[in-house]
Coordinates of C-alpha atoms in Angstrom, one line a residue:
X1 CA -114.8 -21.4 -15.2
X2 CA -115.5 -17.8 -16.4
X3 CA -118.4 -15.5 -17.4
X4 CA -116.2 -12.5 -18.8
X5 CA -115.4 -12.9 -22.2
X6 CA -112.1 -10.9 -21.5
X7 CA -110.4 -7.7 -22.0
X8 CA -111.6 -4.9 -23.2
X9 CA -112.0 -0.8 -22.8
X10 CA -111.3 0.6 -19.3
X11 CA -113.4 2.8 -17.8
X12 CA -113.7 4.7 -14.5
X13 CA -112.0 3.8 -11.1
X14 CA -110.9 0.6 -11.2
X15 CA -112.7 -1.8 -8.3
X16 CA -110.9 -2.7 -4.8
X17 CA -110.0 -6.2 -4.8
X18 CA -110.2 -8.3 -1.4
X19 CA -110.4 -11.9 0.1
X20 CA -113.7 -12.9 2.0
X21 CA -111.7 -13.2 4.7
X22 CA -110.8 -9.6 4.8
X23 CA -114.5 -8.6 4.1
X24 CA -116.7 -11.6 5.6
X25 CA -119.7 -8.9 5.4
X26 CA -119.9 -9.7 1.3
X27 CA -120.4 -12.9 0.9
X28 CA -124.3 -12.9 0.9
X29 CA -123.8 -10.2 -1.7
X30 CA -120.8 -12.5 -3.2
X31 CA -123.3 -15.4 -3.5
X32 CA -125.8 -13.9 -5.0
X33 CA -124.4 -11.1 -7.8
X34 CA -125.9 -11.4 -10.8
X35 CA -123.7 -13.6 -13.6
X36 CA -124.1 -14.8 -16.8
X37 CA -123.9 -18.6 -16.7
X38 CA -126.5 -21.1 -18.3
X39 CA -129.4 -22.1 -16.4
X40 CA -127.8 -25.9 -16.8
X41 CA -124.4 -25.3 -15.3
X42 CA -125.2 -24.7 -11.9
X43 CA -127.2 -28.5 -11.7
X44 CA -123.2 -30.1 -11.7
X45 CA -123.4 -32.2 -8.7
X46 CA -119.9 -31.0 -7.4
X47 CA -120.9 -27.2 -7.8
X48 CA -124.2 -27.7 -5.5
X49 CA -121.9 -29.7 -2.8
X50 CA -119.0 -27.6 -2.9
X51 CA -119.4 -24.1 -4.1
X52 CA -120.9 -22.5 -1.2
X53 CA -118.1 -24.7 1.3
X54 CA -115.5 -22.1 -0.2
X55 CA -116.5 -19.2 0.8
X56 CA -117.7 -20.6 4.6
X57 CA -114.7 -22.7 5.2
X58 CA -111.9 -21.4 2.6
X59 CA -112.5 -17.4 2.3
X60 CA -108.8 -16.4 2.2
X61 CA -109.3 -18.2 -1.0
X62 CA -112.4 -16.2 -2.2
X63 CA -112.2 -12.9 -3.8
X64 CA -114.9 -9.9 -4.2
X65 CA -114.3 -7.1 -6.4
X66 CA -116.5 -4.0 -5.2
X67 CA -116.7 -0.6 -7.0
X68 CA -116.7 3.2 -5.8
X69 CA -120.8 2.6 -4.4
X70 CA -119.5 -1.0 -2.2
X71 CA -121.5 -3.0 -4.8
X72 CA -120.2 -6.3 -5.3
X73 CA -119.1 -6.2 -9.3
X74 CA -117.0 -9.4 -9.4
X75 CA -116.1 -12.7 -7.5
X76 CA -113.7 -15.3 -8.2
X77 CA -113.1 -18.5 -6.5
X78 CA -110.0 -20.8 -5.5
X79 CA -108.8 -23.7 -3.8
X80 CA -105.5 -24.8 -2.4
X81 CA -105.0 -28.7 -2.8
X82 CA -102.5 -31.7 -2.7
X83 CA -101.2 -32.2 -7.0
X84 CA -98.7 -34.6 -5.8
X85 CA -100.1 -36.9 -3.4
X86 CA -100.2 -40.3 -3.8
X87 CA -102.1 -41.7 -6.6
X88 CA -102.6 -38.1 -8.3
X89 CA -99.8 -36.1 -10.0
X90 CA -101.3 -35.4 -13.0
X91 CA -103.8 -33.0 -13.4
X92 CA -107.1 -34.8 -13.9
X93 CA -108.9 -35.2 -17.0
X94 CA -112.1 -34.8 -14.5
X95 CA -111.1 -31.4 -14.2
X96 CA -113.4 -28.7 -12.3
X97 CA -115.2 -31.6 -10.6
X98 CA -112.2 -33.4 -10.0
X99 CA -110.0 -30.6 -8.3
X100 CA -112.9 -29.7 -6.2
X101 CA -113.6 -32.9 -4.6
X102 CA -109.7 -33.2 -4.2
X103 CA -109.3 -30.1 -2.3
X104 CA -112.2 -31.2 0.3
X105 CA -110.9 -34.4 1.1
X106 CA -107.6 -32.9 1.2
X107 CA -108.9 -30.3 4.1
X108 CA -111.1 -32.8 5.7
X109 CA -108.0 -35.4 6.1
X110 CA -105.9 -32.4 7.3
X111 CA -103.4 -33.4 3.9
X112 CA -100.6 -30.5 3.5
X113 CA -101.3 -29.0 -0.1
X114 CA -99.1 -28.3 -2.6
X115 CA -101.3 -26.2 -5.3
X116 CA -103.6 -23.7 -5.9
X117 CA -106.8 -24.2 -8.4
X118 CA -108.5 -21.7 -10.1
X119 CA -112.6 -22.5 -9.5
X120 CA -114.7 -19.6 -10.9
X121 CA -114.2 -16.2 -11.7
X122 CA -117.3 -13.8 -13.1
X123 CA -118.0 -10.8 -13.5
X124 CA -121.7 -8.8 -13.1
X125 CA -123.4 -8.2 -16.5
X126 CA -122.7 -4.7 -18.2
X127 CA -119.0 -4.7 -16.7
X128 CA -117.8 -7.6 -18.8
X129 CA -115.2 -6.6 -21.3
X130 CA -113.3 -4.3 -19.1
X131 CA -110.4 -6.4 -17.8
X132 CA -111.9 -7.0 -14.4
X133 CA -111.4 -10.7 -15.1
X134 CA -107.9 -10.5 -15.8
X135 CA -107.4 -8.5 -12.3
X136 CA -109.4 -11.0 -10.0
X137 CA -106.6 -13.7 -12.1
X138 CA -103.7 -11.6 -10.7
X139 CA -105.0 -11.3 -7.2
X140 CA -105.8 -15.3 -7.5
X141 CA -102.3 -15.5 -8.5
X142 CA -100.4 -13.5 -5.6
X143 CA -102.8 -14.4 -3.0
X144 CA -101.2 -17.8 -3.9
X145 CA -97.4 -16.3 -4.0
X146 CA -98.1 -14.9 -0.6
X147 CA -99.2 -18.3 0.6
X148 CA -96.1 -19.9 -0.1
X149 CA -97.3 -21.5 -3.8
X150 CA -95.2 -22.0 -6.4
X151 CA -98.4 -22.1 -8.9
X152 CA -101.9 -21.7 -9.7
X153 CA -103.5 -24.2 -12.5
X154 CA -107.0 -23.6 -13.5
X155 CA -109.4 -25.8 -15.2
X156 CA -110.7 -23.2 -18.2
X157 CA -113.8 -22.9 -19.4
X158 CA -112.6 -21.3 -23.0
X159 CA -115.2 -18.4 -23.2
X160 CA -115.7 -18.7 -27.4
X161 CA -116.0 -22.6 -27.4
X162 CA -119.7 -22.2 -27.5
X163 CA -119.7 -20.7 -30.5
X164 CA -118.4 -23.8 -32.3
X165 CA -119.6 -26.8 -29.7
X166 CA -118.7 -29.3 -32.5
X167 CA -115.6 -28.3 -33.0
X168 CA -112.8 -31.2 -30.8
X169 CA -112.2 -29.2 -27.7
X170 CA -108.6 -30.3 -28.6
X171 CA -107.9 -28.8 -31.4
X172 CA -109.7 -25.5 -30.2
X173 CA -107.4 -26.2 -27.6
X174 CA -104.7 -25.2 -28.7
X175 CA -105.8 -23.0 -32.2
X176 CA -103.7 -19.7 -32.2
X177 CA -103.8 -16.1 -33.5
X178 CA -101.7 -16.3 -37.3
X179 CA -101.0 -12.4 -35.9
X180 CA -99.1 -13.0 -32.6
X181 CA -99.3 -16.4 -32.1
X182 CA -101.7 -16.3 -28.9
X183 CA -104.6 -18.8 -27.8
X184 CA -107.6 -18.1 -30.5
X185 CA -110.0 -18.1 -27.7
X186 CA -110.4 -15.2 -25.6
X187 CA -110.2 -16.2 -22.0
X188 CA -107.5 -18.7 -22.8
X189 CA -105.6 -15.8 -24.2
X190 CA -105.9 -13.5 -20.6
X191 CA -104.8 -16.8 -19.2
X192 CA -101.5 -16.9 -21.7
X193 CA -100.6 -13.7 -21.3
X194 CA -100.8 -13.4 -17.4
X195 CA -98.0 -16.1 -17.8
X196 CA -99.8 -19.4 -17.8
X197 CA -99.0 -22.5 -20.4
X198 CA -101.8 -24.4 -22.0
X199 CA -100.7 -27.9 -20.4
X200 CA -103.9 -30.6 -21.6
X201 CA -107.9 -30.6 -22.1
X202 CA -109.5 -32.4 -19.5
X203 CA -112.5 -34.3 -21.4
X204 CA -115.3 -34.8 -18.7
X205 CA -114.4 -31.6 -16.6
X206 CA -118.0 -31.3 -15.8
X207 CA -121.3 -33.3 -16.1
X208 CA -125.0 -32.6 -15.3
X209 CA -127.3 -35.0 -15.7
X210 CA -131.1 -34.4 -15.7
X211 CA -134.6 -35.3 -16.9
X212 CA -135.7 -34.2 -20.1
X213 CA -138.1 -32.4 -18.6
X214 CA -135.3 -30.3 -16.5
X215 CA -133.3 -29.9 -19.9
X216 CA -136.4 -28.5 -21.5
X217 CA -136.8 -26.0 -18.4
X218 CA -133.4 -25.2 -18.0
X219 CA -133.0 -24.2 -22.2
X220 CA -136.7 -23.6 -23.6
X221 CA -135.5 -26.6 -26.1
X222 CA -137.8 -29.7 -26.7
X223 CA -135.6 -32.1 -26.5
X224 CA -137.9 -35.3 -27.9
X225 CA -134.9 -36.4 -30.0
X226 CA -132.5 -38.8 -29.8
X227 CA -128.8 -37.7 -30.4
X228 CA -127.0 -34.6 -29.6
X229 CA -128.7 -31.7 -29.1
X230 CA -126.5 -28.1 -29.4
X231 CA -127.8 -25.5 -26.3
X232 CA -126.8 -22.0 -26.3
X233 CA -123.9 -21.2 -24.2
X234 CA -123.4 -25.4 -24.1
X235 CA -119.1 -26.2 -24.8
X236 CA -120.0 -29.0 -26.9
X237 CA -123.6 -30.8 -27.5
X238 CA -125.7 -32.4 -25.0
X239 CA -126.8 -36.1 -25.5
X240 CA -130.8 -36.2 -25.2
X241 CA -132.0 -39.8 -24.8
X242 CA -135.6 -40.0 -25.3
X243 CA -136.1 -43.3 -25.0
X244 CA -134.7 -43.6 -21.8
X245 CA -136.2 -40.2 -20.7
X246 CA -132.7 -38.1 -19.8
X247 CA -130.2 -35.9 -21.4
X248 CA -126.0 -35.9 -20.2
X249 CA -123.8 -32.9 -20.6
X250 CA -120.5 -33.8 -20.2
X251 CA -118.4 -30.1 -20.3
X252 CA -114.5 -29.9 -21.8
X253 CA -112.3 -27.4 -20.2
X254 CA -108.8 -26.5 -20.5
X255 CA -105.9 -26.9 -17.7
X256 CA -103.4 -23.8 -18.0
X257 CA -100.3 -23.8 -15.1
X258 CA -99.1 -20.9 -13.7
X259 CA -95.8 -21.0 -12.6
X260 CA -95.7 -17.9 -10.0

């Protein structure tokens, strides 16, 4: 996941990066920062359950990015997990929700992991553009190095998919620049050229499920028809089923390995 569209112009100091371990006195500010995702993503059912357990039980994996004033201006969040346990290996096609549920068990069971996972990293409105996105990445990365991680993978949410949410998530998946041969989405790109390889889509990487009712009050959209319905900021369409009285979002993202 990401909410800044990417680099762009610097401008002014650039803002001190630290873990929530190191500064456990931000995470009510960390939590609550103003971002830019849809009203609709935050209803996935692993993102209520497990979110919040990163930065209470995992905060040398949590990162806060505060400027020259102490105000919190980005966060970014990680988890370290067993890849090649039994039965896994692969990285899921379930993604996000997947690698989260993963980790958890992994810490509850006390299982040795392997891997660190990219979970979120966003930036505060009216700083997006700026880089900051690709700097809370490189501190995700080495925080990892220092940990004794070989790499980082991270399911992406591509930051221009929304713009074309019919489009097969895997041929945007993989669409490059004709000019240097880089990702044609922006986020994907930071993710390229911090190192990372584009490795598969995973299909159902999210899902939230809800009444019509809560799809109407989460997007302002009526949603009385049957079929798929295309919401702003939505990766691909949601499937509104009057009949039955519910609408399903299932979200495509992207897994990238870094290798550190």
């Amino acid at each position: 996941m990401n909410s800044d569209p990417g680099p762009g112009p610097e401008s002014g100091p650039e803002p001190t990066i630290s873990t929530l371990a190191e500064r456990p006195e931000l995470a009510v500010p960390m939590w609550t920062m103003p971002d830019t995702w849809p009203a609709f993503i935050g209803h996935d059912v692993c993102a209520g359950i497990f979110l919040r357990r990163i930065w209470e039980e995992l905060p040398e994996y949590a990162f806060v990015a505060t400027d020259a004033g102490g105000d919190v201006v980005a966060k970014a969040y990680s988890v370290p997990f067993a890849l090649r346990a039994e039965g896994r290996g692969a990285l899921p096609d379930g993604g996000w929700d997947q690698v989260l549920q993963w980790a958890f068990a992994d810490l509850a069971g006390g299982v040795a992991p392997d891997t660190v996972s990219a979970i979120e990293i966003a930036v505060t409105p009216g700083l997006q553009g700026r880089g900051l996105s690709g700097r809370m990445l490189a501190a995700m990365r080495e925080n990892a190095r220092a940990r004794g991680f070989g790499e980082v993978v991270a399911p992406v949410r591509p930051s221009a998919k929304h713009l074309e949410p019919g489009a097969p998530i895997g041929e945007y998946a993989f669409r490059v620049r004709e000019s240097d041969g880089l990702p044609h989405d922006p986020w994907l790109r930071v993710h390229v050229r911090a190192g990372g390889v584009i490795e598969k889509v995973a299909p159902a990487s999210m899902v939230v499920a809800g009444s019509l009712d809560q799809w109407r009050e989460w997007t302002g959209l009526p949603f009385d028809k049957e079929g798929p319905v295309e919401v702003p900021a939505a990766l691909v369409p949601v499937r509104c089923e009057p009949e039955h009285g519910y609408g399903v979002y299932v979200e495509p993202n992207v897994w990238v390995r870094h290798v550190l």
